[in-house]
């Protein structure tokens, strides 16, 4: 198990007094102590990234592309080991962890293909007086901060396009789940990523760490995935040096079921949208709007599916819902559930925290939820499905859009015209139409409104890590 930080191709311990204790959320027991850096280590990592950047950017795209392909290969070859680490430190069921590794690795294969297709343009200006040439050099040194809910994929979704475009990076892995990131760093080095191109510095003091990185002269960009609350703080700080930013922030996804939907498919999709990765995803369905004639049957079927889930350690092959990340997460979920119940909702199944050891919450379906209850406005990040019924489509869409978030929405209907019409009216960067999962390295992932800035994946993803230079030319 790698527990040191990576700076300039060397694994080091950093200051002795600083260690991060990583807990197994299924038991609450400590599993490892990881080296933690402060501002000095963040700055040293930025120095290393700055020194490595020119040569990496000058390597032929094909050279970078083939290293990215090898990164895909090596991550897949170590899928079992990485999935074990993910389940150990995050807690998600191991099948979800295996899925995460494949998703994480696929960003390298997709971006290996994109790396050799970063094209500029050439055209004649409308006035005929010059040629307009555009090209896309890398941004330079990029700082990346990622959350704990996908310990591998949230890092590779940034790393692969950034490296493909010719950038070098300094990553702050999540404090709760840094072990997977460190092992991924080791494997990338084995696949041929040169020293200094990827630096990994966990920390116990993210504010001072981030200040040092932002103030480093070589740093030109910050790519962040995490909560909207923290994203706002980082954006303000990035303004001091006018840094380019990509922000992948929180969600509050509506999941809409029309009465004509195939209810079996809708419940299957709801379980995927709500419960994958133990319900700790930014894309998790947060509010269910079900058209009145289908409401009772949908609630009954969803409650049956949720009520039959097995909760426990992600290593138990029968478990479909693992632990929450920490006790604070359980407390927050329970605050939202009890608030909804006090406001008139009823727990059709579940409704309580499960006593320790470990940090567990019962898969819960809430019926009769007040559409204005906090549980419909805040990100639950846990296995709880609040259901609201609707009769008027316009009013439902207004309610679905009545949030600062705009990451994703889901629509189930057999009427494709209505499905597309409602999808277009949902203010979200992504919509699942008769689908409970949308994530794909070949598709642009990202949010509207306060769910984020920029996109990860697809062709857009690699251009986020590029500048646009225009050359006005005469010959
Ligand atoms: P978080 O915002 O608390 O933390 C995210 C990262 O930021 C962590 O590494 C944390 O240590 C770091 N951080 C916190 N304060 C900081 C500071 N002052 N300076 C620098 N770094 C700081 O989020 P979390 O609890 O780790 O993850 C859950 C959140 O992430 C949810 O809101 C979820 O929706 C969001 N998320 C979004 C996406 C997306 O693609 N849009 C994907 C996954 C998770």
Short mmCIF file of C-alpha atoms and ligand atoms in Angstrom, two decimals:
data_model
loop_
_atom_site.label_atom_id
_atom_site.label_comp_id
_atom_site.label_asym_id
_atom_site.label_seq_id
_atom_site.Cartn_x
_atom_site.Cartn_y
_atom_site.Cartn_z
CA UNK A 1 0.00 0.00 0.00
CA UNK A 2 1.51 3.34 -1.04
CA UNK A 3 1.22 5.92 1.76
CA UNK A 4 3.82 8.49 0.74
CA UNK A 5 3.38 11.60 -1.38
CA UNK A 6 4.82 11.92 -4.88
CA UNK A 7 6.91 14.99 -5.75
CA UNK A 8 9.13 15.10 -8.81
CA UNK A 9 9.08 11.35 -9.25
CA UNK A 10 10.15 10.68 -5.65
CA UNK A 11 7.95 9.15 -2.96
CA UNK A 12 8.49 11.02 0.33
CA UNK A 13 6.98 11.27 3.79
CA UNK A 14 6.81 15.02 4.18
CA UNK A 15 6.77 16.61 7.62
CA UNK A 16 6.77 13.91 10.31
CA UNK A 17 4.08 15.52 12.43
CA UNK A 18 1.58 15.47 9.57
CA UNK A 19 -0.22 12.19 8.92
CA UNK A 20 -3.70 11.48 7.63
CA UNK A 21 -5.49 8.61 9.31
CA UNK A 22 -7.61 6.80 6.73
CA UNK A 23 -10.62 4.96 8.16
CA UNK A 24 -12.53 1.93 6.91
CA UNK A 25 -16.07 3.36 6.92
CA UNK A 26 -17.53 -0.16 7.29
CA UNK A 27 -15.91 -0.55 10.71
CA UNK A 28 -14.64 2.87 11.76
CA UNK A 29 -11.18 1.31 12.22
CA UNK A 30 -7.99 2.96 11.00
CA UNK A 31 -6.52 1.28 7.93
CA UNK A 32 -3.50 3.41 7.07
CA UNK A 33 -1.63 6.57 7.86
CA UNK A 34 -0.80 8.67 4.83
CA UNK A 35 1.88 11.34 4.52
CA UNK A 36 0.46 14.85 4.46
CA UNK A 37 2.10 17.91 3.00
CA UNK A 38 1.67 21.56 3.79
CA UNK A 39 2.32 24.73 1.80
CA UNK A 40 6.03 23.87 1.38
CA UNK A 41 5.25 20.51 -0.23
CA UNK A 42 2.52 22.05 -2.41
CA UNK A 43 5.03 24.64 -3.64
CA UNK A 44 7.72 21.98 -4.21
CA UNK A 45 5.25 19.96 -6.26
CA UNK A 46 4.41 23.06 -8.34
CA UNK A 47 8.16 23.63 -8.90
CA UNK A 48 8.51 20.04 -10.11
CA UNK A 49 5.49 20.34 -12.41
CA UNK A 50 6.84 23.62 -13.81
CA UNK A 51 10.25 22.06 -14.50
CA UNK A 52 8.74 19.01 -16.20
CA UNK A 53 6.22 20.89 -18.31
CA UNK A 54 8.23 22.15 -21.32
CA UNK A 55 9.62 18.72 -22.22
CA UNK A 56 6.26 17.03 -21.71
CA UNK A 57 4.53 19.62 -23.91
CA UNK A 58 7.19 19.22 -26.58
CA UNK A 59 6.88 15.43 -26.72
CA UNK A 60 5.10 14.39 -29.89
CA UNK A 61 1.34 13.96 -29.41
CA UNK A 62 1.77 10.34 -30.48
CA UNK A 63 4.30 9.80 -27.67
CA UNK A 64 1.94 11.24 -25.05
CA UNK A 65 -0.95 9.33 -26.59
CA UNK A 66 0.85 6.00 -26.30
CA UNK A 67 1.78 6.66 -22.69
CA UNK A 68 -1.91 7.37 -22.01
CA UNK A 69 -2.82 4.10 -23.70
CA UNK A 70 -0.35 2.31 -21.45
CA UNK A 71 -1.94 4.03 -18.45
CA UNK A 72 -5.30 2.55 -19.50
CA UNK A 73 -3.74 -0.88 -19.86
CA UNK A 74 -1.94 -0.83 -16.51
CA UNK A 75 -4.98 0.40 -14.58
CA UNK A 76 -7.09 -2.39 -16.10
CA UNK A 77 -4.39 -4.95 -15.32
CA UNK A 78 -4.58 -3.82 -11.67
CA UNK A 79 -8.37 -3.60 -11.59
CA UNK A 80 -8.81 -6.09 -8.73
CA UNK A 81 -6.22 -4.42 -6.55
CA UNK A 82 -7.58 -0.91 -7.21
CA UNK A 83 -11.16 -2.03 -6.60
CA UNK A 84 -10.09 -3.48 -3.24
CA UNK A 85 -8.51 -0.17 -2.28
CA UNK A 86 -11.61 1.79 -3.34
CA UNK A 87 -13.93 -0.46 -1.33
CA UNK A 88 -11.58 -0.37 1.64
CA UNK A 89 -11.35 3.40 1.93
CA UNK A 90 -14.68 4.48 0.42
CA UNK A 91 -16.85 1.52 1.39
CA UNK A 92 -18.81 1.15 -1.86
CA UNK A 93 -19.86 -2.37 -2.92
CA UNK A 94 -16.98 -4.06 -4.69
CA UNK A 95 -18.93 -4.47 -7.94
CA UNK A 96 -19.32 -0.67 -8.02
CA UNK A 97 -15.60 -0.31 -7.31
CA UNK A 98 -14.76 -2.60 -10.25
CA UNK A 99 -17.03 -0.43 -12.40
CA UNK A 100 -15.28 2.68 -11.15
CA UNK A 101 -11.85 1.31 -12.14
CA UNK A 102 -13.06 0.57 -15.69
CA UNK A 103 -14.59 4.07 -15.91
CA UNK A 104 -11.42 5.65 -14.47
CA UNK A 105 -9.16 3.76 -16.88
CA UNK A 106 -11.35 4.55 -19.88
CA UNK A 107 -10.50 8.27 -19.55
CA UNK A 108 -6.94 7.34 -20.52
CA UNK A 109 -8.01 5.31 -23.56
CA UNK A 110 -10.46 8.00 -24.74
CA UNK A 111 -7.96 10.80 -24.23
CA UNK A 112 -5.13 8.81 -25.87
CA UNK A 113 -7.35 9.01 -28.96
CA UNK A 114 -8.10 12.73 -28.44
CA UNK A 115 -4.44 13.61 -27.84
CA UNK A 116 -3.56 13.14 -31.51
CA UNK A 117 -6.61 15.14 -32.63
CA UNK A 118 -6.13 18.53 -30.98
CA UNK A 119 -6.69 20.58 -34.11
CA UNK A 120 -6.48 24.29 -34.77
CA UNK A 121 -8.01 26.10 -37.74
CA UNK A 122 -6.90 28.28 -40.59
CA UNK A 123 -9.16 30.64 -42.52
CA UNK A 124 -9.20 33.87 -44.46
CA UNK A 125 -10.47 36.93 -42.58
CA UNK A 126 -13.75 38.37 -43.92
CA UNK A 127 -11.86 41.47 -45.09
CA UNK A 128 -9.45 39.30 -47.08
CA UNK A 129 -6.45 41.09 -45.52
CA UNK A 130 -4.99 38.20 -43.51
CA UNK A 131 -5.19 34.56 -42.55
CA UNK A 132 -6.67 33.67 -39.16
CA UNK A 133 -4.74 30.76 -37.67
CA UNK A 134 -5.76 29.20 -34.35
CA UNK A 135 -3.85 26.61 -32.36
CA UNK A 136 -4.27 25.02 -28.94
CA UNK A 137 -1.16 24.86 -26.76
CA UNK A 138 -1.42 23.40 -23.23
CA UNK A 139 -2.32 25.72 -20.35
CA UNK A 140 0.82 24.77 -18.38
CA UNK A 141 0.79 23.70 -14.72
CA UNK A 142 -2.64 22.61 -13.47
CA UNK A 143 -3.71 22.15 -9.85
CA UNK A 144 -6.36 19.48 -9.28
CA UNK A 145 -8.52 18.97 -6.20
CA UNK A 146 -10.84 15.98 -6.06
CA UNK A 147 -13.52 14.51 -3.76
CA UNK A 148 -13.64 11.17 -1.96
CA UNK A 149 -16.71 9.69 -3.64
CA UNK A 150 -14.83 8.34 -6.69
CA UNK A 151 -11.27 7.91 -5.37
CA UNK A 152 -9.95 6.85 -8.81
CA UNK A 153 -12.28 8.25 -11.46
CA UNK A 154 -12.51 11.86 -10.30
CA UNK A 155 -8.73 12.06 -10.61
CA UNK A 156 -8.32 10.27 -13.94
CA UNK A 157 -11.17 12.28 -15.51
CA UNK A 158 -8.91 15.32 -15.07
CA UNK A 159 -5.45 13.75 -15.38
CA UNK A 160 -5.91 11.99 -18.70
CA UNK A 161 -7.01 15.03 -20.77
CA UNK A 162 -4.59 17.35 -18.95
CA UNK A 163 -1.65 15.06 -19.72
CA UNK A 164 -2.82 14.44 -23.27
CA UNK A 165 -2.87 18.17 -23.95
CA UNK A 166 0.69 18.57 -22.63
CA UNK A 167 0.11 19.93 -19.13
CA UNK A 168 1.77 18.84 -15.92
CA UNK A 169 -0.19 18.57 -12.70
CA UNK A 170 -0.25 18.81 -8.94
CA UNK A 171 -3.06 16.81 -7.36
CA UNK A 172 -4.52 17.10 -3.88
CA UNK A 173 -6.28 13.79 -3.34
CA UNK A 174 -9.20 13.68 -0.90
CA UNK A 175 -8.29 13.40 2.76
CA UNK A 176 -10.91 10.68 3.37
CA UNK A 177 -9.73 8.41 0.51
CA UNK A 178 -6.17 9.12 -0.65
CA UNK A 179 -4.88 5.52 -0.95
CA UNK A 180 -6.34 4.78 -4.38
CA UNK A 181 -4.95 8.04 -5.79
CA UNK A 182 -1.46 7.23 -4.55
CA UNK A 183 -1.55 3.73 -6.06
CA UNK A 184 -2.84 5.18 -9.35
CA UNK A 185 0.15 7.57 -9.27
CA UNK A 186 2.54 4.65 -8.88
CA UNK A 187 0.96 2.79 -11.77
CA UNK A 188 1.05 5.84 -14.06
CA UNK A 189 4.79 6.15 -13.41
CA UNK A 190 5.19 2.45 -14.31
CA UNK A 191 3.28 3.13 -17.53
CA UNK A 192 5.85 5.74 -18.51
CA UNK A 193 4.57 9.09 -17.20
CA UNK A 194 7.85 10.97 -16.58
CA UNK A 195 8.90 12.29 -13.14
CA UNK A 196 7.37 15.66 -12.27
CA UNK A 197 4.50 15.35 -14.76
CA UNK A 198 2.13 14.06 -12.07
CA UNK A 199 2.66 15.11 -8.45
CA UNK A 200 0.39 13.93 -5.62
CA UNK A 201 0.34 15.77 -2.29
CA UNK A 202 -2.33 14.86 0.27
CA UNK A 203 -2.86 17.33 3.09
CA UNK A 204 -4.65 17.84 6.38
CA UNK A 205 -4.80 21.61 5.81
CA UNK A 206 -6.37 22.16 2.41
CA UNK A 207 -6.71 25.95 2.76
CA UNK A 208 -3.00 26.77 3.27
CA UNK A 209 -2.07 24.03 0.74
CA UNK A 210 -4.31 25.66 -1.84
CA UNK A 211 -3.04 29.17 -1.07
CA UNK A 212 0.53 28.03 -1.74
CA UNK A 213 -0.48 26.39 -5.02
CA UNK A 214 -2.52 29.35 -6.25
CA UNK A 215 0.26 31.79 -5.40
CA UNK A 216 2.86 29.73 -7.27
CA UNK A 217 3.90 31.68 -10.37
CA UNK A 218 3.85 28.68 -12.69
CA UNK A 219 0.29 27.61 -11.88
CA UNK A 220 -2.16 28.62 -14.64
CA UNK A 221 -5.27 26.57 -13.93
CA UNK A 222 -7.33 24.94 -11.19
CA UNK A 223 -9.59 21.98 -11.92
CA UNK A 224 -11.84 21.17 -8.97
CA UNK A 225 -14.47 18.55 -8.27
CA UNK A 226 -16.39 18.83 -5.03
CA UNK A 227 -19.16 20.74 -3.34
CA UNK A 228 -20.53 24.03 -4.63
CA UNK A 229 -19.75 25.57 -1.23
CA UNK A 230 -16.02 24.82 -1.50
CA UNK A 231 -16.03 25.59 -5.23
CA UNK A 232 -17.19 29.15 -4.49
CA UNK A 233 -14.30 29.63 -2.02
CA UNK A 234 -11.75 28.33 -4.54
CA UNK A 235 -13.16 30.45 -7.37
CA UNK A 236 -12.76 33.59 -5.25
CA UNK A 237 -9.16 32.67 -4.52
CA UNK A 238 -8.44 31.86 -8.19
CA UNK A 239 -9.61 35.37 -9.09
CA UNK A 240 -6.50 36.78 -7.36
CA UNK A 241 -4.34 35.36 -10.14
CA UNK A 242 -7.03 35.18 -12.85
CA UNK A 243 -6.53 31.43 -13.11
CA UNK A 244 -8.45 29.37 -15.62
CA UNK A 245 -10.89 27.10 -13.78
CA UNK A 246 -12.99 24.03 -14.31
CA UNK A 247 -15.51 23.43 -11.55
CA UNK A 248 -17.46 20.18 -11.24
CA UNK A 249 -19.76 20.91 -8.31
CA UNK A 250 -22.78 19.65 -6.42
CA UNK A 251 -26.09 18.38 -7.78
CA UNK A 252 -29.75 18.18 -6.83
CA UNK A 253 -31.10 15.93 -9.57
CA UNK A 254 -34.83 15.69 -10.26
CA UNK A 255 -36.01 12.24 -11.40
CA UNK A 256 -39.29 12.59 -13.30
CA UNK A 257 -41.62 9.66 -13.95
CA UNK A 258 -44.66 10.17 -16.20
CA UNK A 259 -47.66 7.89 -15.81
CA UNK A 260 -47.06 6.37 -19.26
CA UNK A 261 -43.54 5.24 -18.34
CA UNK A 262 -42.56 1.58 -18.21
CA UNK A 263 -42.64 1.48 -14.41
CA UNK A 264 -40.40 -1.54 -14.14
CA UNK A 265 -37.75 0.24 -16.22
CA UNK A 266 -38.31 3.45 -14.23
CA UNK A 267 -37.72 1.67 -10.92
CA UNK A 268 -34.63 -0.07 -12.30
CA UNK A 269 -33.36 3.32 -13.54
CA UNK A 270 -34.25 4.94 -10.23
CA UNK A 271 -32.22 2.36 -8.35
CA UNK A 272 -29.24 3.02 -10.61
CA UNK A 273 -29.61 6.82 -10.41
CA UNK A 274 -30.13 6.76 -6.64
CA UNK A 275 -28.13 3.88 -5.27
CA UNK A 276 -24.99 3.28 -7.33
CA UNK A 277 -21.80 3.77 -5.30
CA UNK A 278 -23.89 3.68 -2.08
CA UNK A 279 -25.85 6.78 -3.19
CA UNK A 280 -22.81 9.00 -2.70
CA UNK A 281 -22.70 10.49 -6.19
CA UNK A 282 -23.15 14.02 -7.52
CA UNK A 283 -25.48 12.55 -10.15
CA UNK A 284 -27.69 10.85 -7.53
CA UNK A 285 -31.43 11.36 -8.00
CA UNK A 286 -32.23 13.73 -5.14
CA UNK A 287 -35.97 14.37 -5.71
CA UNK A 288 -38.50 12.11 -7.40
CA UNK A 289 -41.47 13.70 -9.20
CA UNK A 290 -44.02 11.04 -10.13
CA UNK A 291 -47.18 11.77 -12.12
CA UNK A 292 -50.23 11.19 -9.93
CA UNK A 293 -51.75 8.08 -11.60
CA UNK A 294 -48.43 6.24 -11.29
CA UNK A 295 -47.40 7.61 -7.89
CA UNK A 296 -48.61 4.89 -5.54
CA UNK A 297 -47.42 1.99 -7.69
CA UNK A 298 -44.00 3.61 -8.26
CA UNK A 299 -43.57 4.26 -4.53
CA UNK A 300 -44.58 0.70 -3.69
CA UNK A 301 -42.15 -0.80 -6.23
CA UNK A 302 -39.31 1.54 -5.31
CA UNK A 303 -39.82 0.82 -1.60
CA UNK A 304 -39.75 -2.92 -2.32
CA UNK A 305 -36.49 -2.55 -4.23
CA UNK A 306 -34.90 -0.25 -1.64
CA UNK A 307 -36.19 -2.32 1.29
CA UNK A 308 -34.63 -5.49 -0.10
CA UNK A 309 -31.15 -4.03 -0.40
CA UNK A 310 -28.49 -5.59 1.76
CA UNK A 311 -26.53 -3.02 3.77
CA UNK A 312 -23.04 -3.81 5.01
CA UNK A 313 -19.40 -4.05 4.11
CA UNK A 314 -18.75 -3.51 0.40
CA UNK A 315 -16.58 -6.65 0.45
CA UNK A 316 -19.62 -8.86 1.14
CA UNK A 317 -20.72 -9.94 -2.37
CA UNK A 318 -24.40 -9.78 -1.37
CA UNK A 319 -24.18 -6.19 -0.15
CA UNK A 320 -25.71 -3.59 -2.46
CA UNK A 321 -25.41 -0.55 -0.16
CA UNK A 322 -22.16 0.12 1.67
CA UNK A 323 -21.41 2.53 4.53
CA UNK A 324 -21.48 6.31 4.32
CA UNK A 325 -18.08 7.96 4.33
CA UNK A 326 -18.11 9.21 7.95
CA UNK A 327 -20.37 9.79 10.98
CA UNK A 328 -21.03 13.41 9.93
CA UNK A 329 -22.54 12.17 6.66
CA UNK A 330 -24.92 9.87 8.58
CA UNK A 331 -25.92 12.73 10.90
CA UNK A 332 -26.63 15.02 7.96
CA UNK A 333 -28.74 12.41 6.14
CA UNK A 334 -30.75 11.79 9.31
CA UNK A 335 -31.29 15.54 9.83
CA UNK A 336 -32.85 15.77 6.34
CA UNK A 337 -34.97 12.62 6.81
CA UNK A 338 -36.29 13.58 10.24
CA UNK A 339 -36.97 17.12 8.98
CA UNK A 340 -39.05 15.71 6.11
CA UNK A 341 -40.94 13.37 8.47
CA UNK A 342 -41.65 16.24 10.89
CA UNK A 343 -42.95 18.17 7.89
CA UNK A 344 -45.54 15.49 7.09
CA UNK A 345 -43.64 12.89 5.03
CA UNK A 346 -43.82 9.21 5.88
CA UNK A 347 -41.05 6.64 5.67
CA UNK A 348 -42.42 3.88 3.42
CA UNK A 349 -39.24 1.94 4.06
CA UNK A 350 -36.17 2.74 6.20
CA UNK A 351 -35.89 6.12 7.88
CA UNK A 352 -33.11 5.63 10.41
CA UNK A 353 -29.42 5.39 10.91
CA UNK A 354 -28.07 1.90 11.64
CA UNK A 355 -25.97 1.62 14.78
CA UNK A 356 -22.23 0.97 14.52
CA UNK A 357 -19.64 -0.23 14.09
CA UNK A 358 -19.37 1.57 10.79
CA UNK A 359 -21.37 4.44 9.36
CA UNK A 360 -24.59 3.07 7.90
CA UNK A 361 -28.01 4.41 6.92
CA UNK A 362 -31.09 2.42 5.96
CA UNK A 363 -32.17 2.63 2.29
CA UNK A 364 -35.18 4.90 2.69
CA UNK A 365 -38.19 5.93 0.61
CA UNK A 366 -40.16 8.95 1.81
CA UNK A 367 -43.71 9.49 0.54
CA UNK A 368 -45.86 12.62 0.84
CA UNK A 369 -42.83 14.92 0.99
CA UNK A 370 -43.49 18.67 1.15
CA UNK A 371 -41.98 19.98 -2.12
CA UNK A 372 -40.41 22.87 -0.17
CA UNK A 373 -38.78 20.65 2.52
CA UNK A 374 -34.98 21.03 2.95
CA UNK A 375 -34.54 17.44 1.73
CA UNK A 376 -35.64 18.57 -1.75
CA UNK A 377 -33.29 21.57 -1.71
CA UNK A 378 -30.06 20.12 -0.27
CA UNK A 379 -27.85 17.38 -1.62
CA UNK A 380 -28.73 14.24 0.43
CA UNK A 381 -25.65 12.21 -0.55
CA UNK A 382 -27.18 9.12 0.99
CA UNK A 383 -29.64 6.27 0.32
CA UNK A 384 -32.84 8.29 0.64
CA UNK A 385 -35.48 8.80 -2.06
CA UNK A 386 -38.04 11.57 -1.35
CA UNK A 387 -41.06 11.25 -3.64
CA UNK A 388 -43.43 14.08 -4.59
CA UNK A 389 -46.46 13.55 -6.84
CA UNK A 390 -47.48 15.93 -9.65
CA UNK A 391 -50.39 16.48 -11.98
CA UNK A 392 -49.33 19.55 -13.96
CA UNK A 393 -46.21 19.18 -16.14
CA UNK A 394 -45.40 22.91 -16.27
CA UNK A 395 -45.63 23.22 -12.48
CA UNK A 396 -43.47 20.09 -12.07
CA UNK A 397 -40.79 21.51 -14.40
CA UNK A 398 -40.85 24.81 -12.51
CA UNK A 399 -40.37 22.90 -9.24
CA UNK A 400 -37.60 20.72 -10.75
CA UNK A 401 -35.78 23.89 -11.89
CA UNK A 402 -36.34 25.73 -8.61
CA UNK A 403 -32.80 25.09 -7.37
CA UNK A 404 -29.41 26.73 -7.71
CA UNK A 405 -28.06 23.41 -8.98
CA UNK A 406 -28.19 22.18 -12.56
CA UNK A 407 -26.00 19.11 -12.87
CA UNK A 408 -28.36 16.41 -14.10
CA UNK A 409 -32.00 15.38 -14.40
CA UNK A 410 -33.78 12.15 -15.34
CA UNK A 411 -37.00 11.68 -17.31
CA UNK A 412 -38.98 8.47 -17.81
CA UNK A 413 -41.79 8.33 -20.38
CA UNK A 414 -42.75 6.14 -23.33
CA UNK A 415 -43.59 9.28 -25.35
CA UNK A 416 -40.30 10.26 -26.95
CA UNK A 417 -41.54 13.69 -28.08
CA UNK A 418 -42.59 14.55 -24.54
CA UNK A 419 -39.39 13.07 -23.15
CA UNK A 420 -37.22 15.25 -25.38
CA UNK A 421 -39.37 18.32 -24.75
CA UNK A 422 -39.15 17.92 -20.95
CA UNK A 423 -35.43 17.06 -21.16
CA UNK A 424 -34.78 20.31 -23.01
CA UNK A 425 -36.71 22.29 -20.40
CA UNK A 426 -34.76 20.87 -17.45
CA UNK A 427 -32.01 23.32 -16.55
CA UNK A 428 -29.19 20.80 -16.24
CA UNK A 429 -25.97 20.04 -18.06
CA UNK A 430 -27.00 16.40 -18.48
CA UNK A 431 -30.29 14.52 -18.77
CA UNK A 432 -30.90 10.79 -18.62
CA UNK A 433 -33.94 10.05 -20.83
CA UNK A 434 -35.21 6.59 -19.90
CA UNK A 435 -31.75 5.97 -18.42
CA UNK A 436 -30.50 5.99 -14.84
CA UNK A 437 -26.80 6.38 -15.73
CA UNK A 438 -25.30 8.88 -18.14
CA UNK A 439 -21.57 9.00 -17.32
CA UNK A 440 -19.34 8.13 -20.27
CA UNK A 441 -15.80 9.33 -21.02
CA UNK A 442 -16.98 10.01 -24.58
CA UNK A 443 -19.72 12.41 -23.39
CA UNK A 444 -19.42 15.92 -21.93
CA UNK A 445 -19.93 15.72 -18.16
CA UNK A 446 -20.74 18.92 -16.30
CA UNK A 447 -23.34 21.21 -14.87
CA UNK A 448 -25.26 24.41 -15.52
CA UNK A 449 -26.02 27.08 -12.91
CA UNK A 450 -24.12 26.56 -9.65
CA UNK A 451 -23.28 22.94 -10.50
CA UNK A 452 -20.19 24.01 -12.33
CA UNK A 453 -18.12 25.55 -15.06
CA UNK A 454 -16.64 23.61 -17.96
CA UNK A 455 -16.94 19.99 -19.03
CA UNK A 456 -14.99 16.78 -18.47
CA UNK A 457 -14.89 13.99 -21.04
CA UNK A 458 -15.78 14.06 -24.75
CA UNK A 459 -13.72 16.29 -27.04
CA UNK A 460 -14.58 19.30 -24.89
CA UNK A 461 -12.70 17.76 -21.97
CA UNK A 462 -9.25 17.97 -23.54
CA UNK A 463 -9.79 21.50 -24.86
CA UNK A 464 -10.50 22.67 -21.28
CA UNK A 465 -6.80 22.03 -20.67
CA UNK A 466 -5.72 24.03 -23.73
CA UNK A 467 -5.31 27.69 -24.49
CA UNK A 468 -6.45 29.15 -27.80
CA UNK A 469 -3.78 31.12 -29.60
CA UNK A 470 -4.67 33.15 -32.70
CA UNK A 471 -1.99 34.14 -35.18
CA UNK A 472 -2.89 36.85 -37.69
CA UNK A 473 -0.73 36.01 -40.69
CA UNK A 474 0.15 37.51 -44.03
CA UNK A 475 2.20 35.86 -46.72
P1 LIG B 1 -15.80 18.97 -0.67
O1 LIG B 1 -16.16 20.17 -1.47
O2 LIG B 1 -16.00 19.02 0.79
O3 LIG B 1 -14.27 18.59 -0.90
C1 LIG B 1 -13.76 18.39 -2.20
C2 LIG B 1 -12.24 18.54 -2.14
O4 LIG B 1 -11.93 19.88 -1.79
C3 LIG B 1 -11.58 17.65 -1.09
O5 LIG B 1 -10.36 17.18 -1.60
C4 LIG B 1 -11.35 18.62 0.06
O6 LIG B 1 -10.28 18.24 0.88
C5 LIG B 1 -11.02 19.89 -0.71
N1 LIG B 1 -11.20 21.15 0.02
C6 LIG B 1 -12.11 21.46 0.97
N2 LIG B 1 -11.92 22.73 1.38
C7 LIG B 1 -10.88 23.24 0.68
C8 LIG B 1 -10.20 24.49 0.66
N3 LIG B 1 -10.56 25.49 1.45
N4 LIG B 1 -9.16 24.64 -0.18
C9 LIG B 1 -8.78 23.64 -0.98
N5 LIG B 1 -9.37 22.43 -1.01
C10 LIG B 1 -10.42 22.22 -0.19
O7 LIG B 1 -16.61 17.75 -1.33
P2 LIG B 1 -16.59 16.22 -0.89
O8 LIG B 1 -17.36 16.06 0.36
O9 LIG B 1 -15.23 15.66 -0.96
O10 LIG B 1 -17.41 15.57 -2.11
C11 LIG B 1 -18.79 15.63 -2.22
C12 LIG B 1 -19.21 16.78 -3.11
O11 LIG B 1 -18.58 16.67 -4.38
C13 LIG B 1 -20.70 16.77 -3.42
O12 LIG B 1 -21.19 18.09 -3.37
C14 LIG B 1 -20.76 16.22 -4.84
O13 LIG B 1 -21.91 16.60 -5.55
C15 LIG B 1 -19.54 16.81 -5.42
N6 LIG B 1 -19.13 16.08 -6.61
C16 LIG B 1 -19.31 16.64 -7.83
C17 LIG B 1 -18.97 15.94 -8.97
C18 LIG B 1 -19.17 16.52 -10.34
O14 LIG B 1 -18.59 15.99 -11.28
N7 LIG B 1 -19.94 17.58 -10.50
C19 LIG B 1 -18.43 14.65 -8.87
C20 LIG B 1 -18.23 14.11 -7.60
C21 LIG B 1 -18.59 14.83 -6.47
#
